[in-house]
mmCIF file of C-alpha atoms in Angstrom:
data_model
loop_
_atom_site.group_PDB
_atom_site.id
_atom_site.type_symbol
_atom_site.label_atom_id
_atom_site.label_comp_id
_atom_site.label_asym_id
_atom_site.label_seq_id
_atom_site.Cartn_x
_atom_site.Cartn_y
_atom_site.Cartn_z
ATOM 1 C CA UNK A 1177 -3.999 -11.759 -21.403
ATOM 2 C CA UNK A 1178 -6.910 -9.092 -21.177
ATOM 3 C CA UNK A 1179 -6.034 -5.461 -22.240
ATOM 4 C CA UNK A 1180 -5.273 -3.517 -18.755
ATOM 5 C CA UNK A 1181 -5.968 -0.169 -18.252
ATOM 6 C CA UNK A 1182 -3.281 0.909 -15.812
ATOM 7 C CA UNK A 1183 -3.425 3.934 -13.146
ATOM 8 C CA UNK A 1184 -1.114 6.240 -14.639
ATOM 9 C CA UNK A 1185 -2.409 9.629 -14.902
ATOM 10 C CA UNK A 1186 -5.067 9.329 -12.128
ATOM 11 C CA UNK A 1187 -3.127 10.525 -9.337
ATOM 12 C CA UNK A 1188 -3.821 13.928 -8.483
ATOM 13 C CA UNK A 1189 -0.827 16.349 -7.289
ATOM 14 C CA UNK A 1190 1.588 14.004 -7.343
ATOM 15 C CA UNK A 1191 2.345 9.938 -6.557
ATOM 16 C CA UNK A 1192 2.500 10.543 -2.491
ATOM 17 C CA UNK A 1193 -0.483 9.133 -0.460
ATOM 18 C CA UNK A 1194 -2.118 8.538 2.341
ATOM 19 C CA UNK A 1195 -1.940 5.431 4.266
ATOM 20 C CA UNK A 1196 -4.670 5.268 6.976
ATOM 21 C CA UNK A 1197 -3.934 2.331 8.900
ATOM 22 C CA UNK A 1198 -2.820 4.766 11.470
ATOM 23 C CA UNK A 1199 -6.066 6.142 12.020
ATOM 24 C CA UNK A 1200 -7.171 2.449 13.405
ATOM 25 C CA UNK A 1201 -5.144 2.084 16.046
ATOM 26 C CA UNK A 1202 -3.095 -0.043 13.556
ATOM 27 C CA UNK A 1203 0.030 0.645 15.547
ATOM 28 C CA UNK A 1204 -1.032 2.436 18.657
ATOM 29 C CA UNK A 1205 -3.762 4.062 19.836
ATOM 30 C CA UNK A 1206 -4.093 7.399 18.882
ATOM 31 C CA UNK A 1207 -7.292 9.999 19.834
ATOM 32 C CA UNK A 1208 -9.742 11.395 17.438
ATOM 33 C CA UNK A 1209 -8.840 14.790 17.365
ATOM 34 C CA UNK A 1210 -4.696 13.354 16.936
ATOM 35 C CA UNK A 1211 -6.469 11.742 13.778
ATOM 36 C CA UNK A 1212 -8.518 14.647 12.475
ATOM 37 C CA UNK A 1213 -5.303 16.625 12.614
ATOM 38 C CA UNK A 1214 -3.421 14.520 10.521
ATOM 39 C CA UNK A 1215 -5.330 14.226 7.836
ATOM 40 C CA UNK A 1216 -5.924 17.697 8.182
ATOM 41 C CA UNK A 1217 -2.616 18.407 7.694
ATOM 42 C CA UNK A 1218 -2.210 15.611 4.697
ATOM 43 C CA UNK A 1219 -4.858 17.584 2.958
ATOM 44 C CA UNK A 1220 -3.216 21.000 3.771
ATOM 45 C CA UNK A 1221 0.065 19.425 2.132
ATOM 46 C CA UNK A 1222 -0.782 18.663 -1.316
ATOM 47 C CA UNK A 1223 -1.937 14.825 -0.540
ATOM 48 C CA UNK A 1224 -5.129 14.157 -2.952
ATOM 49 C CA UNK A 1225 -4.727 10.305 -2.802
ATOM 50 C CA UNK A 1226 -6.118 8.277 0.630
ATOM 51 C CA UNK A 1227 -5.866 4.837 0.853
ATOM 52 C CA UNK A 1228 -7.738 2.546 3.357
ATOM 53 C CA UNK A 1229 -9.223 -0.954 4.603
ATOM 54 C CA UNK A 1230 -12.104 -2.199 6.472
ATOM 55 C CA UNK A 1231 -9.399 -4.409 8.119
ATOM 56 C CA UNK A 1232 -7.807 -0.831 10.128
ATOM 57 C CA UNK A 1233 -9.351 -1.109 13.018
ATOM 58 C CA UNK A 1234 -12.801 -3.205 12.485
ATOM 59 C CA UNK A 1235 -13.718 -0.107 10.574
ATOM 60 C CA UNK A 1236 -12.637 2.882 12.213
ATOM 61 C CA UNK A 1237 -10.035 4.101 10.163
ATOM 62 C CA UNK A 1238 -12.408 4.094 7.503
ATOM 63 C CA UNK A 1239 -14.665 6.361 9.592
ATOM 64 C CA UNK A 1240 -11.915 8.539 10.634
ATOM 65 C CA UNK A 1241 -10.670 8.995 7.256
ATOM 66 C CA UNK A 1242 -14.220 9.917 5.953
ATOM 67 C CA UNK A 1243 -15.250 12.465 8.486
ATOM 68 C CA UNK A 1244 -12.113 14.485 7.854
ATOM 69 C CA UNK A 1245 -12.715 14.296 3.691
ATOM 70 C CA UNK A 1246 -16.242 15.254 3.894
ATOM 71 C CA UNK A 1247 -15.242 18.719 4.048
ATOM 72 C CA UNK A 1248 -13.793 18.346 0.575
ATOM 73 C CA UNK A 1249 -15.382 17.815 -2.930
ATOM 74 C CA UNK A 1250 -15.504 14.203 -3.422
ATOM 75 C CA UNK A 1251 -13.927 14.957 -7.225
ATOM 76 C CA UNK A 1252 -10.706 16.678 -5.678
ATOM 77 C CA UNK A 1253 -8.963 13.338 -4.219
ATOM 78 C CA UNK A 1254 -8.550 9.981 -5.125
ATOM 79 C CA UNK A 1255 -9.691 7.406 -2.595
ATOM 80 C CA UNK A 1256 -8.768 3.598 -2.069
ATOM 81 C CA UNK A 1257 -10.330 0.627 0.171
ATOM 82 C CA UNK A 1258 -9.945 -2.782 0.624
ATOM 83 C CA UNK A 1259 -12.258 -6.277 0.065
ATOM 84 C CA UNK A 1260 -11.617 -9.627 1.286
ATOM 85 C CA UNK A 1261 -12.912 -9.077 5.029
ATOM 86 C CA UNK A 1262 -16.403 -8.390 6.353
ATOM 87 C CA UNK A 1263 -16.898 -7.105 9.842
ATOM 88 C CA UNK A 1264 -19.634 -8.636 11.895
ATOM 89 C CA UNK A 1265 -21.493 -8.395 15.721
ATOM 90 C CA UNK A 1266 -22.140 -11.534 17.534
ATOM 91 C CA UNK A 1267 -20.084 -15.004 16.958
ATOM 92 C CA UNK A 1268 -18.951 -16.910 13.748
ATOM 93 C CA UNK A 1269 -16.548 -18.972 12.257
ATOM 94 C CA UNK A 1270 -13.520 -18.258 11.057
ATOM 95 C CA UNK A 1271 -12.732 -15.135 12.239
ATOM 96 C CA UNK A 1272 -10.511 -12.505 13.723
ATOM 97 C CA UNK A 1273 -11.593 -10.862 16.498
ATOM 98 C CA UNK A 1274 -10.416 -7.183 16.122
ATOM 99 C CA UNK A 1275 -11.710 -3.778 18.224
ATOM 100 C CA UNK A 1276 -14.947 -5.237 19.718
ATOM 101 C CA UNK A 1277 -16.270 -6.494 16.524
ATOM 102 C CA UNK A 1278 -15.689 -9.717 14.242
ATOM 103 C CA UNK A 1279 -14.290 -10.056 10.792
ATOM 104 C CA UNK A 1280 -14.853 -13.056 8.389
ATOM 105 C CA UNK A 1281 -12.871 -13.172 5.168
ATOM 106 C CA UNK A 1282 -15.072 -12.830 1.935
ATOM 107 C CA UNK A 1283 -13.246 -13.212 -1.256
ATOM 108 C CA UNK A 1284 -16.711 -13.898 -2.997
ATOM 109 C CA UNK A 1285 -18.013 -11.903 -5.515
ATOM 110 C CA UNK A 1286 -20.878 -10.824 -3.073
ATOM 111 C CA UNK A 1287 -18.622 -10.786 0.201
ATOM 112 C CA UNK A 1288 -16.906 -8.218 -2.197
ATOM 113 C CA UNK A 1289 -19.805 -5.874 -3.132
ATOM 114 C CA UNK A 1290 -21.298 -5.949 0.621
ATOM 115 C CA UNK A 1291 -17.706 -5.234 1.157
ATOM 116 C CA UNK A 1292 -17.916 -1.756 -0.961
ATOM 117 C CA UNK A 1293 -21.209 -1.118 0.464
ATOM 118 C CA UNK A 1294 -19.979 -1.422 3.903
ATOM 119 C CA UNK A 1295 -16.543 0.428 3.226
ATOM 120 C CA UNK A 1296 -18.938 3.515 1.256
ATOM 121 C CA UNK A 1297 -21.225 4.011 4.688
ATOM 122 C CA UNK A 1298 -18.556 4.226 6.664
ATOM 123 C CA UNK A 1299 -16.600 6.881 4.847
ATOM 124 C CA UNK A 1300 -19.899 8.713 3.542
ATOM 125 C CA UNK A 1301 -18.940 8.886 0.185
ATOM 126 C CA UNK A 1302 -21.012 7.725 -3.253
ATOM 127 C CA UNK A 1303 -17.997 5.944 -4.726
ATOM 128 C CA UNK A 1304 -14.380 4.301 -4.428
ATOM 129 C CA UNK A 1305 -12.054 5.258 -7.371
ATOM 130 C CA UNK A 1306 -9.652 2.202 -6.477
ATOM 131 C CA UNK A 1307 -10.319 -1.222 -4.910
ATOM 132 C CA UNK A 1308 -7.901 -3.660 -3.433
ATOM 133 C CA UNK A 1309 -8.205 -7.016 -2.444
ATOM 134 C CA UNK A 1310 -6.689 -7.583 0.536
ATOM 135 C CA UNK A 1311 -4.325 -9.893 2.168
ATOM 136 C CA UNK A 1312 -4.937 -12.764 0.045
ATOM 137 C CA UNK A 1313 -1.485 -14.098 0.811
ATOM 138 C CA UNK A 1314 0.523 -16.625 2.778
ATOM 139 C CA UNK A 1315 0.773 -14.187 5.733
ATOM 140 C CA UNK A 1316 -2.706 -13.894 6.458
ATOM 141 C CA UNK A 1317 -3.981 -17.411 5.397
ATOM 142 C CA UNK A 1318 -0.872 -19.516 5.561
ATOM 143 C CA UNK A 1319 -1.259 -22.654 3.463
ATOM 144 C CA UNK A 1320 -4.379 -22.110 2.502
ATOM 145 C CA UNK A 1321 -3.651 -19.040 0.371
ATOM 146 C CA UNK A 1322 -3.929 -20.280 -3.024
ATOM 147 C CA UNK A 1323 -7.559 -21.913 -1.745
ATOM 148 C CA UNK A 1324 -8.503 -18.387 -1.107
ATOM 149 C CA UNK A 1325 -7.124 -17.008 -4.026
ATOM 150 C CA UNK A 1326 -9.173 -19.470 -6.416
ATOM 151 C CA UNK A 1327 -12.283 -17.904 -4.157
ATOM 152 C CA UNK A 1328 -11.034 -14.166 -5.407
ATOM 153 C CA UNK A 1329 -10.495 -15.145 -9.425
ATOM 154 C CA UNK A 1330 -13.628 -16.724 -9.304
ATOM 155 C CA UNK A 1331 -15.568 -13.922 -7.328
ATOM 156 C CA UNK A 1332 -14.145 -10.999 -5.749
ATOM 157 C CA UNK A 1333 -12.028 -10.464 -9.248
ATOM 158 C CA UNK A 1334 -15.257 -10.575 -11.504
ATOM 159 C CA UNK A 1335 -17.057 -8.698 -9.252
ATOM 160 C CA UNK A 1336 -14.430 -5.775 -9.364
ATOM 161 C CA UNK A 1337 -14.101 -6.344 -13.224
ATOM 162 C CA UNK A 1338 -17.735 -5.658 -13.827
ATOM 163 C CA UNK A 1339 -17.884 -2.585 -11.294
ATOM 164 C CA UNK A 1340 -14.782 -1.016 -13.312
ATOM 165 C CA UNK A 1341 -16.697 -2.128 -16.329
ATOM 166 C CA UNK A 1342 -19.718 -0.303 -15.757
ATOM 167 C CA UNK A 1343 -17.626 2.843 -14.582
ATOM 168 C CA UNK A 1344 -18.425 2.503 -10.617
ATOM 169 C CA UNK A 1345 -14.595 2.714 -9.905
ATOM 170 C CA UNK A 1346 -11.643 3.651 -12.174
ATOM 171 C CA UNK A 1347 -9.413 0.302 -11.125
ATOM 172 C CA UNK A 1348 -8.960 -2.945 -9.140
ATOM 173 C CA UNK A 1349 -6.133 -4.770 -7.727
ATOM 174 C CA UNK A 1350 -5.045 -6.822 -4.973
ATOM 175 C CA UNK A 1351 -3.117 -5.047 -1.995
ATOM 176 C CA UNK A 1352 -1.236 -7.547 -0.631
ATOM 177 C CA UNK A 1353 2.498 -8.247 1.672
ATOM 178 C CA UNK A 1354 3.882 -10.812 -0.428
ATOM 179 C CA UNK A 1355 5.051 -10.697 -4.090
ATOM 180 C CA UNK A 1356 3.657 -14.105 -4.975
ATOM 181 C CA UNK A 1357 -0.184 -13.494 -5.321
ATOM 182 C CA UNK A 1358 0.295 -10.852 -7.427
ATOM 183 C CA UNK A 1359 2.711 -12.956 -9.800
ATOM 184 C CA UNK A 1360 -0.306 -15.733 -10.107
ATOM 185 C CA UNK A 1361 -2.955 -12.608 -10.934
ATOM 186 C CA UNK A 1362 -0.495 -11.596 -13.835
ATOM 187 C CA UNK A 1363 0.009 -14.754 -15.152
ATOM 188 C CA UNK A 1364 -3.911 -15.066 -15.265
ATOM 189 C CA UNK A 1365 -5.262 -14.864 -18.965
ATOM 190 C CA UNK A 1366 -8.860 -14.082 -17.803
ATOM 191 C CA UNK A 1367 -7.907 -11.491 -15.517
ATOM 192 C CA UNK A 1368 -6.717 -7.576 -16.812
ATOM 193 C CA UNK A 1369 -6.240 -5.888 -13.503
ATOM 194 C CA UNK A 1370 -5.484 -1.954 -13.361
ATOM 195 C CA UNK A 1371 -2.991 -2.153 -10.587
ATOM 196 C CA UNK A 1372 -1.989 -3.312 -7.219
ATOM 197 C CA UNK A 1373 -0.375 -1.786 -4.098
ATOM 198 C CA UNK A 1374 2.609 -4.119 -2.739
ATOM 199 C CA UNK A 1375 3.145 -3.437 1.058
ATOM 200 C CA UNK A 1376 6.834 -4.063 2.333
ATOM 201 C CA UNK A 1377 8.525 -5.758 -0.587
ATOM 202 C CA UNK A 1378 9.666 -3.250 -2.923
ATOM 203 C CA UNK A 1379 11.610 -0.842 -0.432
ATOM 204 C CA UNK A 1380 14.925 0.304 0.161
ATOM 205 C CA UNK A 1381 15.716 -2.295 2.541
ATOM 206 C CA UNK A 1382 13.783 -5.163 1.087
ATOM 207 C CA UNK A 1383 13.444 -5.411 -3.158
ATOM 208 C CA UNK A 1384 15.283 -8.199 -4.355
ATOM 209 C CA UNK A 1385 12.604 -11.027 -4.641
ATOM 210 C CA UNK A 1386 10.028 -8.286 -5.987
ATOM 211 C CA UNK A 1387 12.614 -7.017 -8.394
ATOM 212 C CA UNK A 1388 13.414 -10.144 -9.964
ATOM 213 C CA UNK A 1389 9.996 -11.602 -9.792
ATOM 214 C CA UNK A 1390 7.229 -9.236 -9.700
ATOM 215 C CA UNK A 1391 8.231 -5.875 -10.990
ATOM 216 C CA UNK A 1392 9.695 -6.459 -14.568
ATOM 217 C CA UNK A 1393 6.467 -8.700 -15.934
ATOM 218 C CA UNK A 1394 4.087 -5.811 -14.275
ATOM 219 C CA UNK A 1395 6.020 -2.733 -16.109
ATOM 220 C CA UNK A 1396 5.992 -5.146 -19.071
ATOM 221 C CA UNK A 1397 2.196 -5.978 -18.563
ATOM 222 C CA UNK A 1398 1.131 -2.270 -17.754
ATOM 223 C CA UNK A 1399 -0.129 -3.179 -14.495
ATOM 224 C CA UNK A 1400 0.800 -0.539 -11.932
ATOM 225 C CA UNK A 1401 2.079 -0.835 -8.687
ATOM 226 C CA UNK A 1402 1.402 1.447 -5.678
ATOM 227 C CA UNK A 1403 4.273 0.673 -3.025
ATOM 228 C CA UNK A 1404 3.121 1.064 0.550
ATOM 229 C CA UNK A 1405 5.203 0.552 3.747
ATOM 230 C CA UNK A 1406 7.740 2.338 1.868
ATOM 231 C CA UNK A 1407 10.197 2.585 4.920
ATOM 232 C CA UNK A 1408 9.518 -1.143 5.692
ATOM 233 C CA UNK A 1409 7.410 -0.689 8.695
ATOM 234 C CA UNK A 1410 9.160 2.219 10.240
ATOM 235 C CA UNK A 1411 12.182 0.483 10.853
ATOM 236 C CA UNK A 1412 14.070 2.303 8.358
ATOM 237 C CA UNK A 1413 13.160 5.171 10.203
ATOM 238 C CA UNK A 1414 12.293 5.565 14.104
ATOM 239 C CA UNK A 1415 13.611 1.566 15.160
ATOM 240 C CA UNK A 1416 10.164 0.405 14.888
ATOM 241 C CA UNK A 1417 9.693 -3.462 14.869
ATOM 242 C CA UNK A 1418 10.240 -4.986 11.828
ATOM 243 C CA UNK A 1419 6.792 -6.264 10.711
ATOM 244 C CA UNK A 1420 5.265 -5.682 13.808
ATOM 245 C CA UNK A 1421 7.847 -8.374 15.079
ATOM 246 C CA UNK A 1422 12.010 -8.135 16.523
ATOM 247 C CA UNK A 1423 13.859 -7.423 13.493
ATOM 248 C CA UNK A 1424 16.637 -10.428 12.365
ATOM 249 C CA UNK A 1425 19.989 -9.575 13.045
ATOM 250 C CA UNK A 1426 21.110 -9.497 9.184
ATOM 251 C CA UNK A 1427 18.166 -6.950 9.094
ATOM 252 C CA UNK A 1428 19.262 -4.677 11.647
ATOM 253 C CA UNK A 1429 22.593 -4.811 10.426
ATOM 254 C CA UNK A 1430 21.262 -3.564 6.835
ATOM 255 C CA UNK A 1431 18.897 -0.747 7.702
ATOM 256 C CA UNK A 1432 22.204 0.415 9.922
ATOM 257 C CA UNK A 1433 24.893 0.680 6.798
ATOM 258 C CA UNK A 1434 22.052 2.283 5.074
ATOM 259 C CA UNK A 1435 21.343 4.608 7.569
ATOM 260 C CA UNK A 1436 25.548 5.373 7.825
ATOM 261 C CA UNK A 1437 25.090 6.059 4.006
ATOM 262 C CA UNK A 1438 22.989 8.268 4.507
ATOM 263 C CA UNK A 1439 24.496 10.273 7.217
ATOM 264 C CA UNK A 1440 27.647 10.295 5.205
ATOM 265 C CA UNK A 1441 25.830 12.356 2.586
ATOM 266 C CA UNK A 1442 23.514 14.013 4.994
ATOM 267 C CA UNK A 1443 20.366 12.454 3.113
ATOM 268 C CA UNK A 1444 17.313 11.944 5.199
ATOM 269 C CA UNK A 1445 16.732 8.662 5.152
ATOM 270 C CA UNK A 1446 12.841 8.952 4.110
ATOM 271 C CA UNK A 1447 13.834 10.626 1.339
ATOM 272 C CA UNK A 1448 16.046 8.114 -0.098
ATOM 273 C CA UNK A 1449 13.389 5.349 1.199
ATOM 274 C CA UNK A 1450 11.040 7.477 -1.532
ATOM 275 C CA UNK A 1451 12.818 8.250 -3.848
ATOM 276 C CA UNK A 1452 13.504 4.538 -4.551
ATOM 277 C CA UNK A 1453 10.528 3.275 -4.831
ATOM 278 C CA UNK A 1454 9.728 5.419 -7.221
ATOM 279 C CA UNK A 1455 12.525 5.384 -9.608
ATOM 280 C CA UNK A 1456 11.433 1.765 -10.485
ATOM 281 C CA UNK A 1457 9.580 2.116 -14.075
ATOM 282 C CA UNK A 1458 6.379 -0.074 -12.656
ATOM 283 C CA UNK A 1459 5.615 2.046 -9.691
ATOM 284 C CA UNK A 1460 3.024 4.859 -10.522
ATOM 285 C CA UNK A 1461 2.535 6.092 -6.594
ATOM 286 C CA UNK A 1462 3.849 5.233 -3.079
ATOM 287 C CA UNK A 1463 1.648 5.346 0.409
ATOM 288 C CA UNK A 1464 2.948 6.240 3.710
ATOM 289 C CA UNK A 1465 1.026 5.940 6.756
ATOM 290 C CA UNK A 1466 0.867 8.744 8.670
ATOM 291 C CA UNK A 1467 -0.706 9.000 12.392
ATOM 292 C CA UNK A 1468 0.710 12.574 13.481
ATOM 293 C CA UNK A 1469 0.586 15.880 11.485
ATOM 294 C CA UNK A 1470 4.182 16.150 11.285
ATOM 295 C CA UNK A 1471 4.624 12.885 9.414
ATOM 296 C CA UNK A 1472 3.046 14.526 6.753
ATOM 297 C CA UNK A 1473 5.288 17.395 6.372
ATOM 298 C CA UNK A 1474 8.428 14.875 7.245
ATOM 299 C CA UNK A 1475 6.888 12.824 3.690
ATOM 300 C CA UNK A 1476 6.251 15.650 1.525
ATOM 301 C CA UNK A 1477 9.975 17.093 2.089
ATOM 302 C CA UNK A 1478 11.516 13.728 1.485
ATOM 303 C CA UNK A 1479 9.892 13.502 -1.366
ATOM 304 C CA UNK A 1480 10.982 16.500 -3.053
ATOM 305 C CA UNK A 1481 14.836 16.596 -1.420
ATOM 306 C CA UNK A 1482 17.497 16.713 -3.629
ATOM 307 C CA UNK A 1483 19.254 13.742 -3.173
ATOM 308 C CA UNK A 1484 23.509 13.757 -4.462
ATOM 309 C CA UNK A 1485 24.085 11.396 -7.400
ATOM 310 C CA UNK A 1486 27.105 10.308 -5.183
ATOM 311 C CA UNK A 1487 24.903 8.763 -2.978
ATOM 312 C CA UNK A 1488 22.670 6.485 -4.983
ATOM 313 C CA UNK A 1489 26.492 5.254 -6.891
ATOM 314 C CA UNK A 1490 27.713 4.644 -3.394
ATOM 315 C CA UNK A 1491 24.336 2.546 -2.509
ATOM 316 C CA UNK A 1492 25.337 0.440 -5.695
ATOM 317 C CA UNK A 1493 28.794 0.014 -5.277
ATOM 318 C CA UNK A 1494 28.622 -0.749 -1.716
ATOM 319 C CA UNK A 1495 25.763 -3.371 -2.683
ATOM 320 C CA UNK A 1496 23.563 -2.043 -0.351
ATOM 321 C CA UNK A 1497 20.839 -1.866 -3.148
ATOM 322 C CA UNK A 1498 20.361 -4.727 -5.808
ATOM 323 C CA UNK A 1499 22.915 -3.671 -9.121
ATOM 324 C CA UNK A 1500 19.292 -4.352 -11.313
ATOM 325 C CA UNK A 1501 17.392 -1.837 -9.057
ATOM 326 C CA UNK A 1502 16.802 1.350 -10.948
ATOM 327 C CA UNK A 1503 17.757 4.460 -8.866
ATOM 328 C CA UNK A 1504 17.285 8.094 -9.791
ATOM 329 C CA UNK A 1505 20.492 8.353 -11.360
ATOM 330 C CA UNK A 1506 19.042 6.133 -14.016
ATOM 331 C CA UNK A 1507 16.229 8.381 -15.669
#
């Protein structure tokens, strides 16, 4: 196994960030100036970490996101994008068609740098401290996943490698949904990745496969994870669908016992969402998307609110968190 270099310590003013896919219409459509304002605001509140994808919108989120930030010194934040997907005009093969334009998936080593070239216009900056590569899971490519993977080792992986190599960015990853293709990457000799951002399956409601699987070997490895969809795509906290889809029953009956829980100890339920994520030793940051201005502040306070030890020993003893998970009350 390569020596990694981790992400720990690169996180300026704290592990919150940014999550952008809000700015693409991601979940609804939102206007400009709705988007300006919020990462206004993000800025205003301390965030210095901004995570996006080409994939947000065919590219808007991107440029969004980078009109906002170019009133800031590019050496004040940290910013992250995504490479597996191209977007293209006119008609191809396998594609997605997405916001008037067409995306291919690239997980070459040169569909990767055209990717970063693309990703660096758009946001009208000189550089990308972190780079993911995206959706190179089961939900996106089904059974063809691990055909697409051996496309990434082979290219988008060595292309990142190099470009962290010669200092162009400070860390590469994959930023995926599922646990799995990050288990393969670890269990790579040839690869030594920095990091990588796991969307959904490290949270409050949802750890138990990542926790057994995925998060021990990377804390033991040095590989850091960034956890996004930390409140398991909102429906931990405003009833939004469960990955963009009706939630199960045994679902809905979870996130409402942990909501109870909460109530009982009159805990916002974003800050013990947080809170959790963080606690595990393998996490170095968490990313919450934001598309309004009082998100932000909503984030920022949860992630600072003092939380009752009560609480996290009634989460244990009630079951509603795995017995393994580490929770505050552990440090």
């Amino acid at each position: 196994m390569g020596a990694t270099m981790g992400l720990r310590g690169m996180f300026r003013n704290g592990p919150l960030g940014f999550g952008a896919a809000p700015l693409g219409n991601m979940f609804g459509e939102i206007p400009d100036t709705q988007a300006a304002a919020t990462v206004d605001a993000a800025w205003h509140t301390g965030t210095r970490y901004f995570d996006t994808a080409p994939f947000y919108g065919a590219g808007l989120s991107e440029i969004r996101l980078g009109r906002e930030l170019a009133a800031h010194n590019r050496d004040e934040y940290m910013l992250s994008s995504k490479v597996g997907r191209l977007i293209l005009n006119g008609n191809c093969t396998d594609t997605t068609y997405f916001g008037g334009h067409r995306m291919v998936y690239d997980y070459t080593e040169a569909g990767a740098l055209k990717s970063i070239e693309d990703s660096l216009k758009r946001l009208g900056v000189d550089r990308l401290d972190f780079v993911w590569v995206h959706d190179i899971a089961q939900d996106f490519h089904g059974g063809n996943w691990l055909g697409q993977f051996e496309i990434a080792r082979t290219g988008a992986f060595r292309a990142l490698a190099k470009l962290r190599a010669e200092g162009v960015i400070e860390g590469w990853g994959l930023g995926v949904n599922r646990t799995e293709p990050i288990e393969l990457m670890l269990g790579l000799s040839e690869v030594n990745p920095d990091g990588s951002m796991l969307a959904g399956r490290y949270t409050l409601l949802d750890h138990e496969h990542a926790l057994q699987r995925l998060m021990p070997t990377a804390a033991k490895q040095g590989v850091d994870i960034v956890i996004g969809a930390p409140y398991s795509s909102g429906i931990l906290t405003d009833g939004a669908p469960f990955e963009q889809r009706r939630a199960p029953a045994e679902i809905e009956v979870r996130v409402a016992r942990l909501k109870s829980m909460a109530d009982k100890y009159d805990v916002p339920i974003k800050s013990a969402a947080l809170q959790f994520c963080l606690a595990h030793p393998a996490t170095v940051a968490v990313v919450a998307g934001a598309g309004k201005p009082e998100h932000i502040a909503e984030d920022h306070a949860a992630l600072t609110a003092q939380i009752p030890d009560e609480f996290w020993h009634d989460l244990r003893t009630s079951k509603l968190v795995s017995p393994a998970a580490p929770l505050p009350i552990d440090r």
